[in-house]
PDB file of C-alpha atoms in Angstrom:
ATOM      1  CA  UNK A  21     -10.477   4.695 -11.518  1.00  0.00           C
ATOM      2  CA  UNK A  22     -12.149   1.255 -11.425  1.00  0.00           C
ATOM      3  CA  UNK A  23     -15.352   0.225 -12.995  1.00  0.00           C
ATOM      4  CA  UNK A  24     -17.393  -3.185 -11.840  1.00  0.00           C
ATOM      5  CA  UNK A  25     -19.919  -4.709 -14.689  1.00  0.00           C
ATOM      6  CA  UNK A  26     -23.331  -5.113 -13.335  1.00  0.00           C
ATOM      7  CA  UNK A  27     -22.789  -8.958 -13.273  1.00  0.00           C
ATOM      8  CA  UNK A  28     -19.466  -8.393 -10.902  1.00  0.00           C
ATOM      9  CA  UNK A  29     -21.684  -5.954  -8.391  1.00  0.00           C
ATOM     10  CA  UNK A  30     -24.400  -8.439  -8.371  1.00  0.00           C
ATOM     11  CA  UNK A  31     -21.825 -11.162  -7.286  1.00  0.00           C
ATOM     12  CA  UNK A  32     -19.989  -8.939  -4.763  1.00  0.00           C
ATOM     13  CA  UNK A  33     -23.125  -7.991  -3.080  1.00  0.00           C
ATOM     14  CA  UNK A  34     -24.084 -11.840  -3.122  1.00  0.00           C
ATOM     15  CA  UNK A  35     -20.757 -12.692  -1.284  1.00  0.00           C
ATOM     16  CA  UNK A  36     -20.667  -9.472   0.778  1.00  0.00           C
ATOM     17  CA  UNK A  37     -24.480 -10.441   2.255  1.00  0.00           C
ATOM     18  CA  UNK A  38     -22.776 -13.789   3.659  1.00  0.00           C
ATOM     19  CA  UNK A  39     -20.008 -11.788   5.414  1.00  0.00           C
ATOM     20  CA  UNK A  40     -20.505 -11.859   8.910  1.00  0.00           C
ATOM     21  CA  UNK A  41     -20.265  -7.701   8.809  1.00  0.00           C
ATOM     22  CA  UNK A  42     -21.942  -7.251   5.643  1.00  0.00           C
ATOM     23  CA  UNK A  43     -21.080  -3.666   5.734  1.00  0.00           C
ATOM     24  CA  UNK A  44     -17.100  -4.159   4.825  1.00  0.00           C
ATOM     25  CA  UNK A  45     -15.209  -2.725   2.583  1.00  0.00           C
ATOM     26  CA  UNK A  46     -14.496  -4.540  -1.034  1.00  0.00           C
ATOM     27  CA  UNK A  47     -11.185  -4.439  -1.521  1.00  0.00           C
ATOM     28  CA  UNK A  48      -9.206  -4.966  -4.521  1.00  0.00           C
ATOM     29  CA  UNK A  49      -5.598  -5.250  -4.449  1.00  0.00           C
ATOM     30  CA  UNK A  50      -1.779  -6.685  -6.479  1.00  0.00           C
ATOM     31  CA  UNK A  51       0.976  -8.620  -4.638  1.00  0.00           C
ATOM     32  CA  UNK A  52       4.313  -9.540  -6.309  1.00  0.00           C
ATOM     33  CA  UNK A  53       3.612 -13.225  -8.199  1.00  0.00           C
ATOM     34  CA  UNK A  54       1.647 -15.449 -10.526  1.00  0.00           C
ATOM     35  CA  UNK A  55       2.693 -16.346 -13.765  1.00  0.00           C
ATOM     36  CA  UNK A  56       3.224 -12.951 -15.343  1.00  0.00           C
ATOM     37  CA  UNK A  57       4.908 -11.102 -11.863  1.00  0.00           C
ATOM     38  CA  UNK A  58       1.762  -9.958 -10.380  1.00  0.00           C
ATOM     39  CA  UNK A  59      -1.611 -10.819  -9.372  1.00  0.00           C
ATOM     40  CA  UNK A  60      -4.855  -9.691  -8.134  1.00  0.00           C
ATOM     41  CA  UNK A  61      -6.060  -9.830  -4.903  1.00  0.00           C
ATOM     42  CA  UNK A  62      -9.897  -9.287  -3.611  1.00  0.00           C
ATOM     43  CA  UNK A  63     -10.964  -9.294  -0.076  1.00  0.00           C
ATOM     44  CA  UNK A  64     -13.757  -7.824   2.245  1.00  0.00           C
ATOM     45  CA  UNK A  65     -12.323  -5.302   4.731  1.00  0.00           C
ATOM     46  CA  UNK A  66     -13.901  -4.139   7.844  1.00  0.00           C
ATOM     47  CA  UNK A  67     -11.669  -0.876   7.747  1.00  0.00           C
ATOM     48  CA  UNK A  68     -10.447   1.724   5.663  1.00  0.00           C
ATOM     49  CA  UNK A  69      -6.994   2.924   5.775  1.00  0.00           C
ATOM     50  CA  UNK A  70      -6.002   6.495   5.510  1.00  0.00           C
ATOM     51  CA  UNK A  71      -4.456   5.842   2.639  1.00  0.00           C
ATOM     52  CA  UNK A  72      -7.094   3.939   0.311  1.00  0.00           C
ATOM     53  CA  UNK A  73      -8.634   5.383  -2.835  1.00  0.00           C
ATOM     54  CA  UNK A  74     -12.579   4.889  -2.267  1.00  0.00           C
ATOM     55  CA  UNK A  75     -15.158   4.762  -5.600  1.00  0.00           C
ATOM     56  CA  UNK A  76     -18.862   3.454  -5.549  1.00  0.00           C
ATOM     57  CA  UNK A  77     -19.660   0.992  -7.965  1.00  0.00           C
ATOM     58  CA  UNK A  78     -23.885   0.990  -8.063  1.00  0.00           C
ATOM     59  CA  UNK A  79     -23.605   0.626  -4.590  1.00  0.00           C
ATOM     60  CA  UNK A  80     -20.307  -1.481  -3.683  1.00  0.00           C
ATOM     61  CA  UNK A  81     -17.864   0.221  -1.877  1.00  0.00           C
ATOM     62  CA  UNK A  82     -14.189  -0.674  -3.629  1.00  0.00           C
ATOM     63  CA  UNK A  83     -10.947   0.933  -2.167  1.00  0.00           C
ATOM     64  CA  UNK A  84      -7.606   0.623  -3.525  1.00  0.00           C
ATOM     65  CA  UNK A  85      -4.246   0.962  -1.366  1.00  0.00           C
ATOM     66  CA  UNK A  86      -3.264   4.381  -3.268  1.00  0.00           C
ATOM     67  CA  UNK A  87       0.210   3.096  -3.455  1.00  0.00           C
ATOM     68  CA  UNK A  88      -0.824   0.394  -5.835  1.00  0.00           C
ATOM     69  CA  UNK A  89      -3.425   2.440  -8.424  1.00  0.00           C
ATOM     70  CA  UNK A  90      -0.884   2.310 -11.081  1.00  0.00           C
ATOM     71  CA  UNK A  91      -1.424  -0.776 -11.553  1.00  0.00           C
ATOM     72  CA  UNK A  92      -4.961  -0.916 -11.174  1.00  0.00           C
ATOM     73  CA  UNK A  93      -5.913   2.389 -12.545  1.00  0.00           C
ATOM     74  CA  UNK A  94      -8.985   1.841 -15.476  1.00  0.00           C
ATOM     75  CA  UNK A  95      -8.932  -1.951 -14.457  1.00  0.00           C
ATOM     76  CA  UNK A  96     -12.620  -3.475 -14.960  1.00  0.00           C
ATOM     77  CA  UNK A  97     -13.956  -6.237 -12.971  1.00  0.00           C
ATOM     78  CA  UNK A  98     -16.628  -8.629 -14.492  1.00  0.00           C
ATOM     79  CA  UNK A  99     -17.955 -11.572 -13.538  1.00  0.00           C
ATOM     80  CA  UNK A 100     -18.737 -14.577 -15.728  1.00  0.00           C
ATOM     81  CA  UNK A 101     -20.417 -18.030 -15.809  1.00  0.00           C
ATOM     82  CA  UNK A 102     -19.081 -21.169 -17.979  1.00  0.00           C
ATOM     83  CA  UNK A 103     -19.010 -24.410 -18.192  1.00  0.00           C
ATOM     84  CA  UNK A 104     -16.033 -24.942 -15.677  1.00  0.00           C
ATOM     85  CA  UNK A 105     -18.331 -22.541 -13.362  1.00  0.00           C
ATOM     86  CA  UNK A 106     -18.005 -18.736 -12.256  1.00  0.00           C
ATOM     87  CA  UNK A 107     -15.046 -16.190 -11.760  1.00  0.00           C
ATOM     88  CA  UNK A 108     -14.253 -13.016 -11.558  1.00  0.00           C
ATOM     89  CA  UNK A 109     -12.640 -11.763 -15.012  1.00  0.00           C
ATOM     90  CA  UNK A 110      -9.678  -8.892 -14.585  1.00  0.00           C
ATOM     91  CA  UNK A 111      -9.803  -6.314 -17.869  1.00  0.00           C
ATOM     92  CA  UNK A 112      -6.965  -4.037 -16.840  1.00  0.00           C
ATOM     93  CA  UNK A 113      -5.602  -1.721 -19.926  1.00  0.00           C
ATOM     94  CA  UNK A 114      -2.040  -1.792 -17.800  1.00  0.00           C
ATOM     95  CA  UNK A 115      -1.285  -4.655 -18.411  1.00  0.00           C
ATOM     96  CA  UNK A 116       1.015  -6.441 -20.932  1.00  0.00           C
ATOM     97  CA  UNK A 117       1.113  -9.763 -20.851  1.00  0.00           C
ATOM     98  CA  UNK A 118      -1.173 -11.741 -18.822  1.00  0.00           C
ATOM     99  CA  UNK A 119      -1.424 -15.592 -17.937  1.00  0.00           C
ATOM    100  CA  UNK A 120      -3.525 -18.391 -19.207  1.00  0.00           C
ATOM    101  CA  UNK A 121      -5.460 -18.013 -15.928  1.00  0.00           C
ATOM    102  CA  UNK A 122      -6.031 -14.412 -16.497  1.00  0.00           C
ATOM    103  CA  UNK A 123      -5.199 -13.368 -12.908  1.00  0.00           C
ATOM    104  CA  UNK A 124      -1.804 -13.060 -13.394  1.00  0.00           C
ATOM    105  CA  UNK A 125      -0.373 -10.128 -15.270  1.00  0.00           C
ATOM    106  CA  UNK A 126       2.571  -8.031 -16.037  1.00  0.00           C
ATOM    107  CA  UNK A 127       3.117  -4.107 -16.821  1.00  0.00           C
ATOM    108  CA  UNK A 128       5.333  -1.987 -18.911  1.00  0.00           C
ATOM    109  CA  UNK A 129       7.036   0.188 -15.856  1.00  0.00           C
ATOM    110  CA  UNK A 130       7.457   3.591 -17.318  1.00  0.00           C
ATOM    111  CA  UNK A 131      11.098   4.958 -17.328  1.00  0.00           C
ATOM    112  CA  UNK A 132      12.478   7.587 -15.608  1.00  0.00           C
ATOM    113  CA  UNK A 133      14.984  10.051 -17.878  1.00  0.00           C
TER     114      UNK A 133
END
């Protein structure tokens, strides 16, 4: 479903220990806009919805709004240092195009006969 690098789960878990609940819920997520048409959201969550998707991630809780997986389905979340500082890169095989910023993206919507 989705798979976190071991620099991303060190960075969530950095972030999640300054939440004021550090026992939330990661939360990854698209909304309608960017560049490309869509883009990613992340957020801490103190609840779970009876429709999320929940996977573990060495020890970070992720859910997914199941009516969204499609376009996060085999997406991998890293997380990178540069010269311009840190971020959270998106690697998501659904997508085909994405933005300079690389947190916009677009995806080839399957047809129905």
């Amino acid at each position: 479903m989705i798979q976190l690098s071991k620099a991303a789960v060190t960075e969530i878990k950095r972030i999640q220990s300054k939440q004021s609940n550090p026992n939330v819920w990661f939360r990854l997520g698209v909304e309608t806009g960017g560049c490309a048409g869509w883009y990613y959201t992340m957020a801490f969550d103190e609840q779970c919805n009876p429709d999320d998707l929940i996977c573990e991630c060495d020890g970070v809780q992720v859910t997914v709004d199941s009516r969204i997986l499609d376009y996060l389905n085999g997406l991998t979340l890293d997380y990178s240092q540069d010269l311009m500082g840190g971020g959270f890169r998106f690697h998501n095989p659904k997508a085909a195009k994405t933005c300079g910023c690389g947190n916009s993206f677009s995806i080839v919507e399957s047809s129905t006969p």
